[in-house]
JSON list of C-alpha atoms in Angstrom, two decimals:
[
{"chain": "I", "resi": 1, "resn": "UNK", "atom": "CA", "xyz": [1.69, 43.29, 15.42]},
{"chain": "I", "resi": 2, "resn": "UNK", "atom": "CA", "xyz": [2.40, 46.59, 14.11]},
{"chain": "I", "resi": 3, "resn": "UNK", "atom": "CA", "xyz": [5.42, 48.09, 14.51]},
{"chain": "I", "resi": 4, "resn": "UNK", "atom": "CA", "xyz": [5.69, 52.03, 14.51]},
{"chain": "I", "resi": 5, "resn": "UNK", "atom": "CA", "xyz": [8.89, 54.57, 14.73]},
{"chain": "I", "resi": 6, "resn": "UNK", "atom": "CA", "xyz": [10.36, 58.11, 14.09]},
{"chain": "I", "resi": 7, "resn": "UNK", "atom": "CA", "xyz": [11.42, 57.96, 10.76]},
{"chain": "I", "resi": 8, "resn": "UNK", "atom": "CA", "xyz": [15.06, 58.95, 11.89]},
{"chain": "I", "resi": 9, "resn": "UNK", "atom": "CA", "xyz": [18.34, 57.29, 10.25]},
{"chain": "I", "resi": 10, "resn": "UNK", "atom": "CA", "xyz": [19.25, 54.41, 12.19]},
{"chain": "I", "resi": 11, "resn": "UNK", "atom": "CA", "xyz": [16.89, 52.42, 14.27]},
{"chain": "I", "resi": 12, "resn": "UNK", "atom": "CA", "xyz": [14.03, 53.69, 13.45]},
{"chain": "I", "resi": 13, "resn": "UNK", "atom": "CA", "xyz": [14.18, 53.29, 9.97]},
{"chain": "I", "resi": 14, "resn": "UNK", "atom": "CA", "xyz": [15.36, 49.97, 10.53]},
{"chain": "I", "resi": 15, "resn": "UNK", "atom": "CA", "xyz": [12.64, 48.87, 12.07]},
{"chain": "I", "resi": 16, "resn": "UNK", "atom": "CA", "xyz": [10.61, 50.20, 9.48]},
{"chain": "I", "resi": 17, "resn": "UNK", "atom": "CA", "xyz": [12.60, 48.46, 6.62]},
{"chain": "I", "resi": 18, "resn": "UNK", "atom": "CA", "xyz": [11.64, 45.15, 8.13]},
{"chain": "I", "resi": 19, "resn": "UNK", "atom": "CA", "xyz": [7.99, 45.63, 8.48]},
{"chain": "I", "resi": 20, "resn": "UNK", "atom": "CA", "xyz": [8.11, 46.73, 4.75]},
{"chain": "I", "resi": 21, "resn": "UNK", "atom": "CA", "xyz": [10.05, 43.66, 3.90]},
{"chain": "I", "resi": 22, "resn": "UNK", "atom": "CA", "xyz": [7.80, 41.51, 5.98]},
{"chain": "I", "resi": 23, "resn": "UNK", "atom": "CA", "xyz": [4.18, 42.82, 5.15]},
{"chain": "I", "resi": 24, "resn": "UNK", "atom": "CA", "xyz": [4.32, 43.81, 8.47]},
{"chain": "I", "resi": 25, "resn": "UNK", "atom": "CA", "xyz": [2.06, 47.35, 8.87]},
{"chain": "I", "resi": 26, "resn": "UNK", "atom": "CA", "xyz": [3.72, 50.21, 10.08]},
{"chain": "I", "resi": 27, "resn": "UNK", "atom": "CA", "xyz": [3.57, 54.24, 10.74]},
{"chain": "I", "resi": 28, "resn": "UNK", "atom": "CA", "xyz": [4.31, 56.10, 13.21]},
{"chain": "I", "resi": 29, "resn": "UNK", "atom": "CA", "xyz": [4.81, 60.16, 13.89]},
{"chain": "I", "resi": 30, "resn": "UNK", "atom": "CA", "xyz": [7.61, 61.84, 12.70]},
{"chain": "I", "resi": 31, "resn": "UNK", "atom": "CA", "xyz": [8.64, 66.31, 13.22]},
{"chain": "I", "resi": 32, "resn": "UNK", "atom": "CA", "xyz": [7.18, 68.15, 10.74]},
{"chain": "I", "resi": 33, "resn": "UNK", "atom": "CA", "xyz": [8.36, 68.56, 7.77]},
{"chain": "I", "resi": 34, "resn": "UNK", "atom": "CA", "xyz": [9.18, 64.69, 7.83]},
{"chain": "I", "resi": 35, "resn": "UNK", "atom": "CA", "xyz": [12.40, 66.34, 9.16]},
{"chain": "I", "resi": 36, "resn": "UNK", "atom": "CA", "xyz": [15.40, 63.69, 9.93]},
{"chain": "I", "resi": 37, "resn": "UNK", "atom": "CA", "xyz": [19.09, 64.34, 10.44]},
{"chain": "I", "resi": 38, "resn": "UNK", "atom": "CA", "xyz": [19.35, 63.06, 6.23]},
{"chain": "I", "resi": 39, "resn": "UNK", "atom": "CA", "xyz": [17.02, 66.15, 5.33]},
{"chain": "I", "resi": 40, "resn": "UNK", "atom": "CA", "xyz": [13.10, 64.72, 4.19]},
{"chain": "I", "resi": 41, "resn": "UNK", "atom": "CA", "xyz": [12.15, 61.15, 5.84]},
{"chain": "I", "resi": 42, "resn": "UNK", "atom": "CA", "xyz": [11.46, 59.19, 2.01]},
{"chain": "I", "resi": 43, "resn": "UNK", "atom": "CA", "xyz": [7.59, 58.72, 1.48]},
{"chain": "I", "resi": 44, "resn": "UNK", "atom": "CA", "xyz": [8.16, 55.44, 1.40]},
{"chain": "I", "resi": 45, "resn": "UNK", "atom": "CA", "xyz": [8.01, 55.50, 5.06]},
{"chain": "I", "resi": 46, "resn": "UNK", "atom": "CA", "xyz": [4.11, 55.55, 6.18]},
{"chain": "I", "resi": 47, "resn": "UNK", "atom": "CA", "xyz": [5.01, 57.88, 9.02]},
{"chain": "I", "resi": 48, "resn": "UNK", "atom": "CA", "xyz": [2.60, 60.72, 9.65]},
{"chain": "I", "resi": 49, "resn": "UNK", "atom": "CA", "xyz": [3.74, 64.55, 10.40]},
{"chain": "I", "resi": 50, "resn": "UNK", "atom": "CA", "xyz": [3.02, 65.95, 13.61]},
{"chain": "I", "resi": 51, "resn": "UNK", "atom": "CA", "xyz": [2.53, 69.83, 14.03]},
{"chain": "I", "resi": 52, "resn": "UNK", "atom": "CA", "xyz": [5.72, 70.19, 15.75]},
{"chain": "I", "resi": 53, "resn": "UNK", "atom": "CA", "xyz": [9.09, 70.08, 13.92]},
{"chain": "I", "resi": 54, "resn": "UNK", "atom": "CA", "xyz": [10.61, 69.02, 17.56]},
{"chain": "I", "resi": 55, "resn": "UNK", "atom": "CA", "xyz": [12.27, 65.32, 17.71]},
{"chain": "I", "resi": 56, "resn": "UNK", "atom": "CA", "xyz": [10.60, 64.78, 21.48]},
{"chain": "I", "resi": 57, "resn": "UNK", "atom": "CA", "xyz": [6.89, 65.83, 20.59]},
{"chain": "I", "resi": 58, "resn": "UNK", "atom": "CA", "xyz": [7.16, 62.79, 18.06]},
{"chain": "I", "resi": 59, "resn": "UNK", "atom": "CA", "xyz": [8.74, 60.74, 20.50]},
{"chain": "I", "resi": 60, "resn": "UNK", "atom": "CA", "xyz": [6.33, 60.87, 22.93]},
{"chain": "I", "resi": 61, "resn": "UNK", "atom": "CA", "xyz": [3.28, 60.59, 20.73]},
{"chain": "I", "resi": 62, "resn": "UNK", "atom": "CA", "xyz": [4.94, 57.28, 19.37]},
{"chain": "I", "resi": 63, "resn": "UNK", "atom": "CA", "xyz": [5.26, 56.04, 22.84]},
{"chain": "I", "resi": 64, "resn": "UNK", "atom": "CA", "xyz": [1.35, 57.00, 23.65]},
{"chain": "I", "resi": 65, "resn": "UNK", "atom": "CA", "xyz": [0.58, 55.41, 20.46]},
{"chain": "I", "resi": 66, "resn": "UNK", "atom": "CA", "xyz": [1.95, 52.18, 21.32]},
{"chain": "I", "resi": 67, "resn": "UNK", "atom": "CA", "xyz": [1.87, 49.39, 23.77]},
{"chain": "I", "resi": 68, "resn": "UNK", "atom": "CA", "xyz": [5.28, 49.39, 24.57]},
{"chain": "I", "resi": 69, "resn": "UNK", "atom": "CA", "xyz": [8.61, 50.24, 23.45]},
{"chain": "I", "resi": 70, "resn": "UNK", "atom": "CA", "xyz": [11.68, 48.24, 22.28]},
{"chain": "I", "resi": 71, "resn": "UNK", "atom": "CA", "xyz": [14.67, 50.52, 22.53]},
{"chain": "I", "resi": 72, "resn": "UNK", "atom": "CA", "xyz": [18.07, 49.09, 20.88]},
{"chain": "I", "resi": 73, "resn": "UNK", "atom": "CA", "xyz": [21.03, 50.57, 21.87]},
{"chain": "I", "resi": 74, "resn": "UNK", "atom": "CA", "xyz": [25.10, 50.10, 21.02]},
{"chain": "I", "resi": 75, "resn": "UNK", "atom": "CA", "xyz": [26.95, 50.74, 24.50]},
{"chain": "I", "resi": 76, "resn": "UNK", "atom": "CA", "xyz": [26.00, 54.00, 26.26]},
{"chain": "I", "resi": 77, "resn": "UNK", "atom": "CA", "xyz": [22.06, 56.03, 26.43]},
{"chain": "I", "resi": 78, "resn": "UNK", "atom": "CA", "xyz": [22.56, 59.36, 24.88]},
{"chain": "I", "resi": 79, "resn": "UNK", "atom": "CA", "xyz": [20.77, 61.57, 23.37]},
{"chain": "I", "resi": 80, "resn": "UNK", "atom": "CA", "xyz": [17.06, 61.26, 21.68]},
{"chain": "I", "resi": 81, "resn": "UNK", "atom": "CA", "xyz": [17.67, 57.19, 22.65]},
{"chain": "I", "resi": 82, "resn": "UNK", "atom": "CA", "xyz": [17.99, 58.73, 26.81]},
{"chain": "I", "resi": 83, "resn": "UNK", "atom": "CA", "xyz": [15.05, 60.52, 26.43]},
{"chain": "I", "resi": 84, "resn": "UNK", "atom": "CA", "xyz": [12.71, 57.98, 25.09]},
{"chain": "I", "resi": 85, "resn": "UNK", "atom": "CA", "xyz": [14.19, 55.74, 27.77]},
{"chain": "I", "resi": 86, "resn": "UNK", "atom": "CA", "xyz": [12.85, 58.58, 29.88]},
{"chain": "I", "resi": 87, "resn": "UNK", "atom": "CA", "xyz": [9.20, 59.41, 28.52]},
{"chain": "I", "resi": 88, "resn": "UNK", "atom": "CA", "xyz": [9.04, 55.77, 28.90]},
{"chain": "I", "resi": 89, "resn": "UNK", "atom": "CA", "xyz": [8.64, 56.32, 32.54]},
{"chain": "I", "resi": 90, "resn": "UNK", "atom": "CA", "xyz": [5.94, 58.60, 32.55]},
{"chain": "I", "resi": 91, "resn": "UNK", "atom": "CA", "xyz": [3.02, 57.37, 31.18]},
{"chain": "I", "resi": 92, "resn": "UNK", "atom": "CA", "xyz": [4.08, 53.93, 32.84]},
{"chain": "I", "resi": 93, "resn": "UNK", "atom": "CA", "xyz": [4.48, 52.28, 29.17]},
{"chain": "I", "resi": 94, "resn": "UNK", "atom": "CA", "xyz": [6.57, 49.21, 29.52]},
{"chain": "I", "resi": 95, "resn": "UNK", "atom": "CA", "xyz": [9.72, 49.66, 27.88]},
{"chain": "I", "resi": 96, "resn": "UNK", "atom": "CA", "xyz": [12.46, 46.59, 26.87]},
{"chain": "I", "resi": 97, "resn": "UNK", "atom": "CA", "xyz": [15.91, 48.18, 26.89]},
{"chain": "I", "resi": 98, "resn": "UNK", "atom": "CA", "xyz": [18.70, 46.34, 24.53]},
{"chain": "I", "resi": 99, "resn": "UNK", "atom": "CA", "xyz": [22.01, 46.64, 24.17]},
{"chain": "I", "resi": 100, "resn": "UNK", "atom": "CA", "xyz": [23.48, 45.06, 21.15]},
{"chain": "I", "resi": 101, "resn": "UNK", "atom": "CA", "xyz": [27.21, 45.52, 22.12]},
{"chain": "I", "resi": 102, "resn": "UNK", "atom": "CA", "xyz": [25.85, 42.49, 24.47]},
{"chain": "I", "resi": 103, "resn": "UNK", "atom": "CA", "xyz": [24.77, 39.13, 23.86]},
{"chain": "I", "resi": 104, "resn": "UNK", "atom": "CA", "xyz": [24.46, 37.85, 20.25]},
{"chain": "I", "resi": 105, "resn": "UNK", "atom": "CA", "xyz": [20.83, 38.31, 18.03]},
{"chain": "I", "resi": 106, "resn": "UNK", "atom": "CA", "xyz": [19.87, 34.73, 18.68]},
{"chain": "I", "resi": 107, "resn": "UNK", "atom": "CA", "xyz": [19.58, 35.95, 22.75]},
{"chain": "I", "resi": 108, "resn": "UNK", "atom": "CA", "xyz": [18.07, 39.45, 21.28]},
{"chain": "I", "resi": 109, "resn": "UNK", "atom": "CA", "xyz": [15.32, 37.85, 19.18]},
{"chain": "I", "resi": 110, "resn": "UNK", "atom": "CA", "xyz": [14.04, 35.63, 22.15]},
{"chain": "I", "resi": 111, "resn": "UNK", "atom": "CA", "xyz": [14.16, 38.50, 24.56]},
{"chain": "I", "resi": 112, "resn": "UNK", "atom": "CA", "xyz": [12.30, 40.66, 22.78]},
{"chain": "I", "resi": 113, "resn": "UNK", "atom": "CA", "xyz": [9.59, 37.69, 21.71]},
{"chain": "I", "resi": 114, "resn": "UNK", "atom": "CA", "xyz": [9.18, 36.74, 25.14]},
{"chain": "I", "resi": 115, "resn": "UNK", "atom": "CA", "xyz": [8.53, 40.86, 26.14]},
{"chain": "I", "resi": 116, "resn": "UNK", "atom": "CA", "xyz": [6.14, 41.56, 23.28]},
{"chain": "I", "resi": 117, "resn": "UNK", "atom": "CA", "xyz": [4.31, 38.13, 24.16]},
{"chain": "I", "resi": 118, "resn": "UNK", "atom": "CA", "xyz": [4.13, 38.76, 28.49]},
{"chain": "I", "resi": 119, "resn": "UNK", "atom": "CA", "xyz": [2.85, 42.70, 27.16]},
{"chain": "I", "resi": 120, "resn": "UNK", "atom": "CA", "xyz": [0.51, 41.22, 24.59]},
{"chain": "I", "resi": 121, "resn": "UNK", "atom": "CA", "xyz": [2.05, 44.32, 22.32]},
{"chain": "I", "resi": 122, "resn": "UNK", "atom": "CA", "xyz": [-0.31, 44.53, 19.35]},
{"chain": "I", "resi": 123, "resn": "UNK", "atom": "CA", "xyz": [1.77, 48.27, 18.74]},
{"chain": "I", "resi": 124, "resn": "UNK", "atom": "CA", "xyz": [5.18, 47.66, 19.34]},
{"chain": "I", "resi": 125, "resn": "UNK", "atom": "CA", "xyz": [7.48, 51.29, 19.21]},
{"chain": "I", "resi": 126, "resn": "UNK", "atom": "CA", "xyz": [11.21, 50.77, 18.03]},
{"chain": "I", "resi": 127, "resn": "UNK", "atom": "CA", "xyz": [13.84, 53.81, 19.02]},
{"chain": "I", "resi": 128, "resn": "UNK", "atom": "CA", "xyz": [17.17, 53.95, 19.17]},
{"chain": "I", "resi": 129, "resn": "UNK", "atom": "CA", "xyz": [20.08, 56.30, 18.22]},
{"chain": "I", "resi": 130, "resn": "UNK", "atom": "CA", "xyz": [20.38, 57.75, 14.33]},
{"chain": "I", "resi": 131, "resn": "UNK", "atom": "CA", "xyz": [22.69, 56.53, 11.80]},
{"chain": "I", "resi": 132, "resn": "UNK", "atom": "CA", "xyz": [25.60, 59.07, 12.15]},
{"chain": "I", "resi": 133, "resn": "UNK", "atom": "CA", "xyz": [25.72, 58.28, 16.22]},
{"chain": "I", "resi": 134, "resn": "UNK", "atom": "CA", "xyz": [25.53, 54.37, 14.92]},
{"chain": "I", "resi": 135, "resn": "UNK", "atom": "CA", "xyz": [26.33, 53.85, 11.09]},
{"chain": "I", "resi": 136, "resn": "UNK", "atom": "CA", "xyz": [25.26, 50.14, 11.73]},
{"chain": "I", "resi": 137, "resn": "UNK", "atom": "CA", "xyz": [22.15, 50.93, 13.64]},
{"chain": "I", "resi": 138, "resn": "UNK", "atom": "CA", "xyz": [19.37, 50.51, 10.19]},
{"chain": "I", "resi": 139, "resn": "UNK", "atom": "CA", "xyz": [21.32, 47.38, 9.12]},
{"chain": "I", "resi": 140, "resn": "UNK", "atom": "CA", "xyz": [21.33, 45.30, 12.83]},
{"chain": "I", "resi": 141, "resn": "UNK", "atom": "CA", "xyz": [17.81, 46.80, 13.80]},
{"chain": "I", "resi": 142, "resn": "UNK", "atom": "CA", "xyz": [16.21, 45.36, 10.23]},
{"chain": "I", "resi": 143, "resn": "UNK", "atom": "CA", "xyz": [17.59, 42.08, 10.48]},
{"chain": "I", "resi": 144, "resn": "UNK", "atom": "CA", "xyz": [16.67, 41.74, 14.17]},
{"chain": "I", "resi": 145, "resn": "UNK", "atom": "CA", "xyz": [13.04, 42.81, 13.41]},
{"chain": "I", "resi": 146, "resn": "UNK", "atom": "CA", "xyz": [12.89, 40.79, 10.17]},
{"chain": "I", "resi": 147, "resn": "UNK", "atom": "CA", "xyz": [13.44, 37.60, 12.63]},
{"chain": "I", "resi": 148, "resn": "UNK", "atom": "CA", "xyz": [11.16, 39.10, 15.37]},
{"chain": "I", "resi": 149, "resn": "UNK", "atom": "CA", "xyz": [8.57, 39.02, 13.18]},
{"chain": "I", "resi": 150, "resn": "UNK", "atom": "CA", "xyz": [9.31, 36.30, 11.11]},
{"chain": "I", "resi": 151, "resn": "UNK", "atom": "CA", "xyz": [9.12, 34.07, 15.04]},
{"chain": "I", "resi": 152, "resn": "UNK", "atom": "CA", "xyz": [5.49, 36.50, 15.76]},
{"chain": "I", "resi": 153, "resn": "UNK", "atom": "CA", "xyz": [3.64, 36.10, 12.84]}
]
């Protein structure tokens, strides 16, 4: 599986940090400029610049790009983590919604094995809201995908 995000603080580049870790590949499209809300998105991060510095052209082209989405969430949809819930929708890409004020990562981990598994995700998109909405996003997301993929490898 391949797992591809944003770039952003937070989720996204929590998700990525556990595909490094793992030897998991990974990419993704990020705003030109490798803009995030931290300034430049480190080239550490295999993400590739779209012509459009705006936060939902990326968003959507991640969501085309992939087979689904796994959206983690702490408590309420707002923002950038609202709207990919949204673009979701459109193109009809299946989408696994998770809160993480709810349940513990044990229940996480198997819910999000047995969605990529019924999907047969091969390109799995991670979103969710940026570090200074959730300082604890990068942290929870990583170890969560570390096990994910640790479970789907």
């Amino acid at each position: 599986m391949k797992i591809i995000s944003g770039g952003q603080t937070g989720v996204d580049r929590g998700a990525l940090d556990a595909a490094l870790a793992t030897g998991t590949p990974c990419g993704g499209w990020c705003p030109a400029g490798r803009k995030a809300e931290d300034g430049v998105i480190p080239a550490r991060y295999p993400v590739r610049e779209m012509e459009s510095p705006d936060y939902a052209a990326r968003t959507r082209q991640n969501i085309l790009d992939s087979d689904a989405t796994l959206l983690i969430h702490f408590g309420e949809l707002e923002g950038g983590t609202r709207l990919t819930h949204e673009l979701c929708r459109q193109p009809g890409k299946p989408c696994l919604v998770l809160d993480m004020t709810r349940g513990d990562s044990g229940q996480a981990v198997a819910k999000i094995t047995a969605f990529v598994r019924k999907q047969h995700v091969r390109v799995l998109n991670v979103a969710g809201p940026r570090a200074s909405k959730v300082p604890r996003a990068a942290a929870e997301t990583g170890r969560l995908l570390q096990r994910l993929l640790a479970e789907t490898a």
